Amino acid sequence: MGSQAAPDDVHITIETQQTALVIRVDKEKIATIVHLGPKLRNTAEYAAIPANGKRGEDYTGIYNSAYTSAGSRNLLEPAIQVTHADGNPSLDLKYVRHETQSIADGVVLTKVYLKDPQYPFEVTLFYKAYQKEDVIEQWSSIRHTEKKPVVLQKYASANLYIPAQNYYLTHFHGDWANEMNPSEVPLTEGIKILDSKLGTRADLFQPPSFLVSLNQPADEDRGEVIAGTLSWSGNFQLAFEVDPLHNLRIIPGINPYASAYTLAPGVEFTTPAFLFTYSNKGKGGASRSFHRWARKHRIPQGEGNRLTLLNNWEATYFDFNEEKLGALFKDGKKLGVDLFLLDDGWFGNKYPRNNDKTGLGDWQENVKKLPHGLGYLVKEAESAGIKFGIWLEPEMVSPKSELYEKHPDWVIKLPNRSEYYFRNQLVLDLSNPKVQDFVYGIVNDLLTKNPTLGYIKWDCNAVIYNAYSATIQNQSNLYVDYVQGLYKVLERLRTKYPTLPMMLCSGGGGRVDYGALKYFTEYWPSDNTDALERVFIQWNYSYFFPSIASCNHITDWGKQPIKFRTDVAMMGKIGYDIVVSKLTEPELQFSQQALKTYENIKNVIWKGDLFRLASPYTNDVASAIYVSESQDRAVWFTFLVKNRYKAGSTAPIKLNGLDPAKNYRIQELNVYPGASSAINKNTATYSGNYLMTIGFDPQVDTRRTSVVLEITDVK
Ligand code: DGJ
C-alpha cells in the first residue's frame, strides 16, 4: 500500500532555505510524510519520492502518517488518541485541505486541515517555517462539535518520520546542580521514551530537548542531525520509535500520563509547539540555527541588550538587612555591574522568610529586615549608581504562610492524603483563574509601586505532588491547565511590561524550555556555579539555547581561580554572586577590567555564531569560538578540564567560522594583573584559511588553565 505516488496525489511542501518536510496526500485523503531533509532544487521531484523509504511492506499504509490517529487501523505509537462523546475509542483523520501563507518577513505558515469522516472532530496541523533560520515550529489544534465532551487521551504536537540506516539519540539527564549530562544511544527497534511527570520544575531530571544523528554518531561539523525541543514548561513525552521498516518516528508532545483531557464541544485545544531543525553540518549547524531563531523570533529582546548584575544569594542567603544591602549596592557599583539583584528572604512578617520553610506567598517586605520597604531600596541602589532587581517565586506557597491560612483551596494537594513537600513548600493551583489573578497581581503591584524596578528573577523550586485541584472539574486536566494558567499570567505581564528583563529560574535549570523563554530574557542554567562544572553544563545547553540567554555567574563554588571563573562566565551573560569586599586587590582589579572588556566583546558572544571546537568530554581542553556575522571579529575561549601531567592544548586547535580570505590578528584578553601573555607579544597575522586548516595553539596548560583570545580582521 502507498509505496509510490499516484499522479493525482497532492504534495504539501514545507520548506526553509535548506530543508523540506514533504507531506503526501493520496486519493484516500491520507496524509503521510515522505521526506524530511535537504530541500530539492526541483519541487516537482518530491512526487517521485517513494513512501516509507520503500523498505518493505507497511501493512497499514500509515506508519509514516503525518499525525497518527489511534483506534482504527494504526499499529504503532499514535500522535492522537481520543474517546468520542458516544464512547467510541477510534479516530480516523482524513485530509480536507491545506493553505500556505507568508505571515511575516521570512516566516511561512502552512495549515493542514484534517477531519474524521464519522464525527464532527477536526485537527489542524500547523507548520511555521522560518526561512533563514532553518527552523520549523509545528503544533496542532484540536476541536469538535460532538454533543458532549470528548476525552483526548493523547495529543502530541508533532509526528515526524525519517528513514536512515542508523539513528543515534543524544538526550540529557541530571538532577539539582547536575543539569544536562548527555547520553548518546543508538536507537533500536521499539520505543524509547523521554519524559517528565513532575508537573512544575519539569526538567529537573531531563529537559524536552534532544538531538538525533542519522546513520552515524553525531559529529560537531559533519553529518545529518535533527535537533528538537518542545516548547512546554510542564509534563512532556518524547517518543522515538524505530518502526518495523527500520524508519524512525518521532512523536513529541505533552505527556499523556494522568492527563486524559476533557474537551468541551466548540473549544479549541492547542498543543504546545515542537521546534526542530535539520542540519547536514552536524550538531554545530543545528545549534547555530536554533540560536539565530531564538534571538530573532522567540526570546524577548533576543537581539538587544542585557544587564550585568550582582546577586546577593550566596553572599548573604537569608541573612541581610538594609545596611548590609546598602553596602552591597556600593560594592556592585565599585565592581562595575549594572544592577543589584535581591534574592530570596525579603518578605513575610507573620512567618518571616528567614529560611526556606516559611513565608512563600506573603509578598510583603519583612519589616525587621527592610523597615523602609522596597521603594527605599530601589532608590538607595539608584543613588549608588545601579539599578535594583528582585527575586520572586510567585507560583509557590509555604505551609506556614498567611496565604495558605487564608486560601487553603488555592493549593495543589489531595484532600485525603498527608501533605508532601518539595523544598518545604507546595504549589499554587494556577489552573484557578483567581490564583492567576493573584500571581499577576503580585508582580504587577511590585512594578506599579516601583516603576524603576529593573529586573525580576522568577524562581520555581517545587514539583507537583498529590496533584489535585479544589476547583477544577476534571482532575486529569490539571497538569495541562496549570501550564496554560502560568502562560496566561506571563502573557499578561509581558503585554504590560514588554521590555522588563526577567530571569527564568527553577532551582537551577528545572525549567529551561522555549515555552517559558517566550516570556523571559534569560535563564539560570544551574545552581552549580563551580566554573569547571559550568564548562560542561553550559556546553550542553548551548546545543539549543543562545549565549545571550545564559546567566553565567561568578561565585565561590569550586576551586577555580577568579580568572577561570570569569572566563567561563563570559561565554554567556556574565553576572556575580560573590562578596565583593572579600576579593583581593588584584582579583578586584581583574574583575573590574574584565567587565570593561566584556562590554567591548559581548555583542560578538551574544549575537555571533558559536562553533564548538574541542569537546570537554574527549579532550584535555574545552574550546569554543563565537564569530560575528560579518566574520570580522571572534572571541575564542579555551579551558583546561583535565589535570593530568602535561595536560593542555599541546597541538594547534583548528578554528571554524572565519572568512578564509581575511587576515586576522590574535590578542589575549583577561590577562591577570602581573601576568604576561606570550601571544600578545606576537604581532603576526594569520589568514582565516590558515587558522581553520592548521589552527593555533592557545597555550592552555596547568599554569594557564583558561585563555580568552580575540580574533580581529586586519583591514
Ligand atoms: C533556587 C535558585 O536556583 C537560587 O539561585 C536561589 O534563588 C534560591 N532558589 C533561593 O531560594
XYZ file of C-alpha atoms and ligand atoms in Angstrom:
726
model
C 0.000 0.000 0.000
C 1.026 3.571 -0.622
C 4.618 2.927 -1.715
C 4.566 5.123 -4.814
C 2.943 8.471 -5.536
C -0.067 8.411 -7.868
C -0.365 11.187 -10.466
C -3.150 12.989 -8.632
C -1.555 12.804 -5.186
C -1.181 16.188 -3.516
C 2.236 17.205 -2.202
C 2.426 19.741 0.592
C 5.938 21.107 0.839
C 7.042 22.907 3.943
C 10.375 24.478 3.122
C 13.028 26.655 4.690
C 16.142 27.839 2.880
C 17.825 24.438 3.286
C 15.226 21.974 4.497
C 12.000 20.428 3.301
C 9.299 18.479 5.045
C 7.023 16.932 2.432
C 3.541 15.589 3.122
C 1.829 13.467 0.504
C -1.948 13.155 0.338
C -3.222 10.161 -1.626
C -6.614 9.554 -3.219
C -7.887 8.090 0.069
C -7.080 11.508 1.615
C -4.420 10.031 3.878
C -1.598 12.448 4.738
C 1.836 10.857 5.143
C 5.375 12.202 5.440
C 7.582 11.259 2.524
C 10.585 13.489 3.134
C 12.383 15.334 5.888
C 15.824 16.533 4.904
C 17.572 18.759 2.379
C 15.222 20.564 0.074
C 15.251 19.571 -3.588
C 16.022 22.099 -6.297
C 13.076 20.978 -8.335
C 9.882 20.905 -6.284
C 8.177 18.676 -8.834
C 10.576 15.878 -7.940
C 9.084 15.456 -4.467
C 6.395 13.460 -6.257
C 8.998 10.840 -7.186
C 9.953 10.084 -3.568
C 8.881 6.592 -2.560
C 6.817 6.261 0.599
C 8.342 4.779 3.740
C 11.843 4.825 2.313
C 10.471 1.885 0.223
C 11.864 -0.697 2.587
C 9.151 -3.276 2.595
C 5.510 -3.696 3.281
C 3.678 -1.274 5.504
C 0.524 -3.232 6.399
C -1.485 -0.128 7.168
C -0.042 2.459 4.791
C 0.172 4.852 7.732
C 3.434 4.015 9.505
C 4.501 7.419 8.173
C 1.257 9.239 8.946
C 1.636 12.993 9.318
C -0.424 12.695 12.526
C -1.149 9.105 13.507
C -4.599 8.549 14.960
C -5.305 5.616 17.267
C -8.111 3.121 17.372
C -8.787 2.203 13.770
C -6.040 0.540 11.724
C -2.950 2.018 13.334
C -0.399 -0.498 14.668
C 2.251 1.865 16.039
C 2.626 4.695 18.556
C -0.160 7.227 17.920
C 0.103 11.000 17.915
C -3.544 11.340 18.877
C -5.936 9.076 20.725
C -9.463 10.113 21.702
C -12.684 8.775 23.169
C -15.650 10.339 21.420
C -18.738 11.623 23.219
C -20.544 8.340 22.386
C -17.728 6.252 23.905
C -16.220 5.225 20.574
C -12.440 4.960 21.047
C -11.359 5.350 17.424
C -10.234 8.237 15.301
C -9.681 8.458 11.594
C -8.235 11.653 10.175
C -8.662 12.475 6.502
C -7.158 15.383 4.668
C -9.617 18.168 3.896
C -7.445 20.994 2.516
C -4.336 22.962 3.224
C -3.181 26.536 2.902
C 0.184 28.253 2.956
C 0.748 31.920 3.651
C 3.625 34.198 4.374
C 2.860 35.636 7.807
C 5.942 37.772 8.400
C 9.205 38.529 6.689
C 10.828 35.118 6.194
C 8.105 33.198 8.041
C 5.726 30.919 6.148
C 2.805 29.166 7.833
C 1.248 26.033 6.389
C -2.008 24.689 7.802
C -3.196 21.195 7.010
C -6.840 20.560 7.871
C -7.842 17.009 8.821
C -11.255 15.634 9.783
C -12.843 12.409 10.954
C -15.387 11.304 8.304
C -17.685 9.828 11.008
C -17.522 12.538 13.659
C -17.511 16.341 13.798
C -13.923 16.144 15.006
C -11.140 18.148 13.387
C -7.408 18.522 13.723
C -5.350 21.255 12.093
C -1.612 20.730 11.738
C 0.408 23.944 11.796
C 3.919 24.228 10.369
C 5.678 27.565 10.744
C 8.790 27.569 8.598
C 11.447 30.142 9.494
C 13.222 30.512 6.187
C 16.615 31.940 7.034
C 16.973 30.215 10.381
C 16.030 26.768 9.039
C 13.748 26.048 11.940
C 10.266 24.563 11.724
C 7.747 25.071 14.502
C 4.959 22.537 14.490
C 1.816 22.242 16.583
C -1.766 21.043 16.257
C -5.148 22.343 17.194
C -7.993 20.014 18.062
C -11.689 20.881 18.004
C -15.025 19.098 17.862
C -18.738 19.803 17.927
C -19.913 16.485 19.325
C -22.914 16.518 21.635
C -20.862 16.099 24.813
C -17.191 16.485 25.733
C -14.584 14.304 24.067
C -11.683 12.888 26.067
C -8.273 13.418 24.482
C -6.149 10.517 25.706
C -3.070 11.637 23.787
C -2.488 14.815 21.793
C 1.049 15.142 20.512
C 2.470 18.286 18.991
C 4.120 16.630 16.012
C 4.757 13.346 14.278
C 7.929 13.126 12.202
C 9.165 10.284 10.039
C 12.706 9.714 8.822
C 14.370 6.800 7.034
C 18.098 6.212 7.717
C 20.425 3.270 8.255
C 21.000 4.030 11.940
C 19.779 6.529 14.496
C 21.775 7.919 17.409
C 19.822 9.787 20.045
C 21.579 12.317 22.267
C 19.489 13.132 25.288
C 20.262 14.880 28.556
C 19.668 13.924 32.148
C 20.533 15.212 35.588
C 19.286 16.499 38.887
C 19.730 19.569 41.041
C 23.181 21.134 40.474
C 23.933 18.448 37.916
C 21.967 19.509 34.859
C 22.370 18.493 31.219
C 24.524 15.374 31.220
C 24.486 13.991 27.700
C 23.973 10.351 26.741
C 24.237 9.197 23.162
C 22.496 5.912 22.447
C 21.751 4.007 19.265
C 18.017 3.624 18.780
C 16.910 0.080 18.120
C 13.507 -1.289 17.074
C 10.824 -0.409 19.587
C 10.182 2.768 21.531
C 12.417 4.941 23.637
C 10.534 7.464 25.746
C 11.977 10.552 27.391
C 9.517 12.205 29.696
C 8.680 14.239 32.747
C 5.863 13.664 35.234
C 6.966 16.365 37.676
C 4.335 18.954 36.744
C 6.358 22.013 37.691
C 10.176 22.191 37.705
C 9.522 19.672 34.970
C 13.078 19.484 33.596
C 14.700 18.554 36.915
C 15.648 15.100 35.637
C 15.668 15.771 31.926
C 14.736 18.545 29.508
C 12.445 18.227 26.470
C 15.413 18.742 24.116
C 17.335 16.190 22.046
C 19.500 15.541 19.000
C 19.106 12.639 16.603
C 22.009 11.877 14.359
C 21.298 9.877 11.241
C 23.495 6.994 10.046
C 26.481 7.672 12.321
C 27.020 9.148 15.787
C 26.714 12.911 15.895
C 29.724 14.965 14.908
C 30.155 18.677 15.547
C 30.641 19.685 11.911
C 29.573 16.793 9.732
C 26.595 14.562 9.234
C 22.845 14.770 9.347
C 21.340 15.833 12.637
C 17.812 16.661 13.711
C 17.669 18.778 16.835
C 14.316 19.138 18.541
C 12.846 20.780 21.591
C 9.305 21.044 22.900
C 8.140 24.490 23.982
C 6.294 23.388 27.062
C 7.035 24.001 30.728
C 5.141 21.001 32.093
C 4.981 17.243 31.697
C 6.303 16.185 28.318
C 6.809 12.999 26.419
C 9.231 12.497 23.543
C 8.701 9.141 21.864
C 11.262 7.716 19.417
C 10.023 4.632 17.645
C 12.068 2.624 15.169
C 9.273 1.001 13.213
C 9.106 -2.451 11.561
C 10.607 -0.946 8.382
C 13.530 0.431 10.396
C 12.369 4.007 9.894
C 12.314 6.490 12.751
C 9.127 8.017 14.049
C 9.450 10.971 16.458
C 6.332 11.897 18.434
C 6.839 14.767 20.883
C 4.153 16.396 22.974
C 2.502 16.839 26.341
C 2.850 13.718 28.462
C -0.423 11.753 28.297
C 0.371 10.452 31.814
C -2.545 11.327 34.157
C -3.671 13.859 31.576
C -6.651 12.481 29.664
C -8.025 15.869 28.687
C -11.755 16.559 28.650
C -12.506 18.872 25.764
C -15.902 20.569 25.628
C -17.662 20.988 22.273
C -16.652 24.102 20.340
C -13.500 24.691 22.389
C -10.171 24.613 20.615
C -7.269 22.771 22.224
C -3.888 23.955 21.005
C -0.899 21.753 21.679
C 2.449 23.309 22.540
C 4.816 23.778 19.636
C 7.610 21.385 18.808
C 10.635 23.118 17.308
C 13.066 21.294 15.128
C 15.858 21.906 12.724
C 17.576 19.618 10.283
C 21.298 20.088 9.677
C 23.714 18.357 7.377
C 26.539 20.229 9.073
C 26.406 18.225 12.269
C 25.374 19.366 15.727
C 27.067 22.732 15.201
C 24.839 23.619 12.263
C 21.730 22.620 14.201
C 22.599 24.716 17.227
C 23.500 27.785 15.199
C 20.066 27.577 13.565
C 18.339 27.375 16.940
C 20.400 30.289 18.276
C 19.560 32.552 15.345
C 15.917 31.589 15.523
C 15.668 32.137 19.279
C 17.330 35.538 19.137
C 15.196 36.748 16.281
C 11.868 35.083 16.885
C 11.481 33.844 20.436
C 13.380 35.361 23.333
C 12.280 38.890 24.330
C 14.952 41.374 23.203
C 16.857 38.420 21.800
C 18.884 40.766 19.654
C 19.010 43.506 22.266
C 20.993 44.263 25.390
C 21.329 42.602 28.781
C 22.266 43.940 32.228
C 25.225 42.626 34.201
C 24.269 42.046 37.801
C 25.424 41.319 41.316
C 23.176 38.856 43.170
C 23.246 38.505 46.961
C 22.056 34.894 47.293
C 25.381 33.245 48.019
C 26.769 36.356 49.669
C 24.081 36.564 52.375
C 21.487 33.812 51.893
C 18.525 34.864 54.112
C 20.619 36.956 56.445
C 20.553 40.604 55.395
C 19.179 43.998 56.348
C 19.080 47.460 54.800
C 22.555 48.301 55.992
C 24.119 45.166 54.552
C 22.304 45.673 51.272
C 23.352 49.312 51.114
C 26.973 48.167 51.324
C 26.374 45.594 48.592
C 24.931 48.263 46.263
C 28.157 50.194 46.647
C 30.149 47.019 46.052
C 28.200 46.397 42.866
C 28.946 49.902 41.662
C 32.617 49.518 42.521
C 32.775 46.246 40.643
C 31.097 47.827 37.639
C 27.822 45.907 37.214
C 24.555 47.452 36.013
C 22.159 46.031 38.587
C 21.829 44.595 42.065
C 19.514 41.594 42.410
C 17.961 40.971 45.832
C 17.294 37.248 46.188
C 15.115 35.159 48.490
C 14.338 36.228 52.069
C 12.981 39.796 51.805
C 9.320 39.082 52.615
C 6.905 37.589 55.167
C 6.010 39.057 58.560
C 3.757 36.691 60.475
C 6.004 33.917 59.117
C 9.224 35.699 58.207
C 11.199 34.194 55.378
C 14.374 33.611 57.367
C 14.874 30.122 55.991
C 13.260 28.045 53.260
C 10.455 26.720 55.468
C 8.170 29.742 55.774
C 6.689 32.799 54.162
C 6.292 31.902 50.465
C 3.128 33.570 49.284
C 3.356 36.510 51.704
C 4.930 39.010 49.354
C 5.146 41.953 51.744
C 8.502 43.319 52.828
C 9.727 41.928 56.112
C 9.610 44.960 58.389
C 12.528 43.869 60.532
C 14.911 43.388 57.652
C 13.548 46.128 55.434
C 11.762 48.708 57.632
C 11.709 51.284 54.839
C 10.358 48.925 52.215
C 11.426 48.043 48.713
C 10.871 51.546 47.340
C 13.633 52.749 49.615
C 15.999 50.015 48.409
C 15.279 50.832 44.778
C 16.188 54.466 45.451
C 19.250 53.565 47.512
C 20.563 51.340 44.752
C 19.872 54.025 42.189
C 21.666 56.646 44.212
C 24.605 54.241 44.459
C 24.518 54.261 40.657
C 22.974 50.874 39.837
C 19.522 49.504 39.162
C 17.612 47.246 41.504
C 16.003 43.890 40.740
C 14.156 41.342 42.841
C 13.625 37.604 43.314
C 10.122 36.117 43.349
C 8.719 32.626 43.484
C 5.103 33.540 42.840
C 3.748 30.092 41.972
C 4.595 28.657 45.379
C 3.346 28.685 48.946
C 4.852 27.683 52.280
C 2.657 25.597 54.560
C 3.498 28.247 57.141
C 2.230 31.360 55.426
C -0.685 33.721 55.724
C -1.584 32.935 52.141
C -2.081 29.265 52.947
C -4.119 30.133 56.049
C -6.376 32.401 54.008
C -6.696 30.313 50.871
C -6.124 26.607 51.528
C -8.190 25.888 48.400
C -5.616 27.690 46.240
C -3.053 24.995 46.941
C -2.486 21.840 44.883
C -2.984 18.921 47.309
C -5.168 15.871 47.765
C -7.959 16.291 50.301
C -7.433 12.887 51.903
C -3.632 12.464 51.845
C -0.909 13.928 54.024
C 0.881 16.861 52.538
C 4.176 16.057 50.963
C 6.674 18.846 50.430
C 9.427 19.579 47.961
C 11.865 22.098 49.424
C 9.361 22.524 52.265
C 6.737 24.066 50.014
C 3.647 23.492 47.926
C 2.489 24.655 44.519
C -0.357 27.116 43.999
C -3.168 25.982 41.716
C -2.632 28.065 38.603
C -5.500 26.323 36.840
C -7.715 28.524 39.054
C -8.271 31.981 37.471
C -8.327 33.564 40.945
C -4.831 32.244 41.580
C -3.732 33.515 38.178
C -5.007 36.968 39.173
C -3.187 36.719 42.496
C 0.141 35.819 40.857
C -0.258 38.515 38.230
C -1.202 40.986 40.975
C 1.959 40.261 42.984
C 4.232 41.169 40.118
C 2.074 43.975 38.801
C 1.834 45.612 42.255
C 5.583 45.464 42.701
C 6.140 47.084 39.335
C 3.405 49.657 39.832
C 4.767 50.707 43.216
C 8.357 50.640 41.964
C 8.256 51.664 38.323
C 12.037 51.714 38.032
C 12.464 48.165 39.302
C 14.900 46.856 36.733
C 14.760 43.060 36.824
C 12.824 40.044 38.062
C 14.229 36.623 38.858
C 11.268 34.207 38.732
C 12.046 31.036 40.638
C 10.147 27.740 40.856
C 11.572 25.259 43.306
C 8.909 22.610 43.859
C 7.461 19.800 41.789
C 3.780 18.881 41.999
C 2.982 16.139 44.500
C -0.548 14.953 45.238
C -1.854 16.546 42.025
C -5.385 17.696 42.783
C -7.224 20.962 42.376
C -10.013 22.132 44.683
C -11.790 23.910 41.862
C -11.152 22.172 38.563
C -13.898 19.935 37.192
C -11.759 17.292 35.505
C -8.748 16.456 37.643
C -6.856 14.990 34.707
C -6.863 18.426 33.037
C -4.797 19.830 35.911
C -1.240 19.322 34.633
C -2.129 20.971 31.333
C -4.322 23.727 32.751
C -1.577 24.602 35.223
C 0.911 25.398 32.465
C -1.700 27.202 30.408
C -2.577 29.235 33.523
C 1.084 30.095 34.025
C 1.402 31.218 30.402
C -1.734 33.369 30.757
C -0.134 35.189 33.687
C 3.162 35.621 31.858
C 1.369 36.817 28.730
C -0.470 39.489 30.728
C 2.753 40.606 32.356
C 4.645 40.734 29.077
C 1.876 42.724 27.432
C 2.104 45.333 30.165
C 5.887 45.166 30.663
C 7.323 44.176 27.293
C 10.895 45.202 27.972
C 11.410 44.190 31.603
C 14.401 41.819 31.895
C 13.277 38.589 33.586
C 15.323 35.540 34.560
C 13.771 32.105 34.266
C 14.981 30.057 37.214
C 13.781 26.796 38.657
C 16.066 25.771 41.475
C 18.722 25.890 38.783
C 17.751 24.611 35.340
C 14.454 22.935 36.187
C 12.531 24.858 33.551
C 14.637 25.668 30.514
C 12.356 25.423 27.507
C 11.186 27.653 24.677
C 7.600 27.750 26.016
C 8.776 29.761 29.013
C 11.524 31.538 27.085
C 8.857 33.359 25.112
C 8.488 35.474 28.243
C 11.954 35.514 29.782
C 15.019 37.322 28.561
C 17.393 34.811 30.141
C 17.590 31.555 32.098
C 19.526 30.191 35.043
C 21.264 27.018 33.849
C 22.154 25.559 37.245
C 22.769 26.372 40.891
C 26.073 24.638 40.322
C 28.368 27.555 39.539
C 31.638 25.697 40.003
C 33.277 27.020 36.849
C 34.707 23.648 35.835
C 31.240 22.117 36.109
C 29.782 25.070 34.248
C 32.070 24.393 31.271
C 30.138 21.141 30.821
C 26.682 22.397 31.785
C 26.865 25.464 29.529
C 28.336 23.338 26.735
C 25.263 21.135 26.684
C 22.701 23.924 26.918
C 24.494 25.570 24.010
C 23.145 22.915 21.646
C 19.730 24.538 21.948
C 19.896 27.950 23.622
C 21.840 31.074 22.631
C 24.556 32.532 24.848
C 22.708 35.840 25.310
C 20.134 33.974 27.402
C 22.534 32.008 29.593
C 23.063 33.569 33.048
C 26.600 32.665 33.987
C 27.518 33.889 37.434
C 30.870 34.084 39.127
C 30.542 32.666 42.637
C 32.660 30.987 45.287
C 31.690 27.470 44.205
C 34.603 25.262 43.227
C 38.337 25.665 43.359
C 38.989 27.617 40.203
C 40.751 30.989 40.369
C 38.740 34.119 39.606
C 40.194 34.339 36.117
C 38.931 30.888 35.185
C 35.525 31.636 36.740
C 35.273 34.946 34.892
C 36.341 33.491 31.560
C 33.734 30.718 31.836
C 31.022 33.225 32.784
C 31.885 35.375 29.781
C 30.616 32.638 27.479
C 27.115 33.962 28.059
C 25.559 36.715 30.132
C 28.033 37.478 32.889
C 26.943 38.076 36.481
C 28.275 37.868 40.033
C 27.169 36.258 43.253
C 30.150 36.906 45.497
C 31.192 39.101 48.416
C 33.000 41.819 46.507
C 34.635 43.134 49.677
C 36.389 39.794 50.143
C 38.151 39.976 46.773
C 41.876 40.653 46.960
C 43.093 43.824 45.269
C 44.338 42.002 42.128
C 41.087 39.989 41.979
C 39.016 43.177 42.145
C 41.203 44.938 39.620
C 40.986 41.940 37.281
C 37.186 41.781 37.629
C 36.707 45.493 37.018
C 38.817 45.291 33.882
C 37.054 42.082 32.781
C 33.685 43.850 32.902
C 35.071 46.639 30.706
C 36.475 44.076 28.281
C 33.144 42.259 28.295
C 31.343 45.459 27.345
C 33.510 45.572 24.259
C 33.133 41.935 23.176
C 29.683 40.998 24.467
C 27.943 41.532 21.157
C 30.231 39.053 19.429
C 29.491 36.472 22.143
C 25.759 37.106 22.290
C 24.990 37.583 18.630
C 27.804 35.749 16.891
C 27.790 32.200 15.580
C 29.009 29.575 18.022
C 31.441 26.921 16.855
C 32.373 24.278 19.423
C 35.979 23.357 18.620
C 37.140 20.831 21.222
C 34.737 18.939 23.450
C 35.498 18.686 27.173
C 34.277 15.088 27.001
C 37.026 13.924 24.660
C 39.894 16.390 25.155
C 42.064 17.866 27.879
C 40.560 21.211 26.973
C 37.153 22.596 26.080
C 37.303 25.138 23.293
C 34.632 27.210 21.561
C 34.589 30.326 19.416
C 31.937 32.970 18.719
C 32.260 34.594 15.311
C 30.465 37.804 14.352
C 28.080 37.555 11.418
C 30.384 39.641 9.234
C 33.332 37.412 10.255
C 35.443 40.390 11.209
C 35.649 39.576 14.918
C 35.659 36.476 17.025
C 36.086 35.626 20.693
C 37.676 32.273 21.430
C 37.557 30.502 24.812
C 39.687 27.537 25.852
C 39.656 25.868 29.293
C 41.705 23.104 30.831
C 39.294 20.431 32.005
C 41.744 17.664 32.958
C 44.589 17.906 35.380
C 46.862 15.033 34.422
C 50.567 15.519 33.912
C 51.220 17.521 30.730
C 47.505 18.020 30.107
C 46.742 21.015 27.922
C 46.418 22.253 24.366
C 49.535 20.511 23.087
C 48.609 20.952 19.419
C 47.012 23.793 17.488
C 43.222 23.849 17.627
C 41.583 24.352 14.254
C 39.255 27.337 14.261
C 35.956 27.495 12.465
C 33.540 30.053 11.087
C 36.167 32.597 9.981
C 36.493 34.020 6.494
C 39.338 32.080 4.806
C 40.246 35.147 2.771
C 40.544 37.567 5.682
C 43.683 38.200 7.751
C 43.349 38.109 11.493
C 45.318 39.311 14.462
C 45.126 37.369 17.746
C 45.085 39.157 21.093
C 44.769 37.620 24.511
C 42.097 39.145 26.768
C 41.572 38.890 30.518
C 45.289 38.664 31.264
C 45.607 38.557 35.053
C 47.332 41.546 36.723
C 51.039 40.827 36.892
C 50.919 38.032 34.296
C 52.088 38.463 30.743
C 50.922 36.846 27.554
C 53.375 35.452 25.010
C 50.524 35.568 22.499
C 50.273 39.331 22.899
C 53.963 39.718 22.059
C 53.365 38.058 18.726
C 52.418 40.634 16.113
C 51.926 38.139 13.277
C 48.662 37.944 11.391
C 47.097 34.760 10.039
C 44.652 34.135 7.272
C 41.311 32.614 8.144
C 42.314 29.819 5.821
C 45.435 29.102 7.894
C 43.612 29.307 11.219
C 40.907 26.927 10.038
C 43.299 24.485 8.311
C 46.360 24.442 10.568
C 44.958 26.065 13.684
C 46.536 27.940 16.544
C 47.657 26.851 19.992
C 46.081 28.968 22.738
C 48.778 27.571 25.058
C 46.487 26.225 27.703
C 48.208 24.111 30.333
C 48.215 23.616 34.088
C 49.672 27.096 34.568
C 47.362 28.763 32.043
C 44.097 26.990 32.698
C 41.852 29.379 30.824
C 42.582 31.564 27.834
C 40.344 34.062 26.041
C 41.514 35.279 22.654
C 40.067 37.993 20.497
C 40.479 37.489 16.770
C 40.182 40.629 14.700
C 40.192 41.157 10.991
C 43.173 43.300 9.970
C 41.914 45.535 7.205
C 16.961 28.459 43.901
C 17.718 29.301 42.901
O 18.219 28.493 41.881
C 18.825 30.058 43.640
O 19.565 30.807 42.722
C 18.216 30.934 44.709
O 17.456 31.958 44.109
C 17.364 30.116 45.633
N 16.402 29.307 44.923
C 16.637 30.990 46.620
O 15.767 30.292 47.398
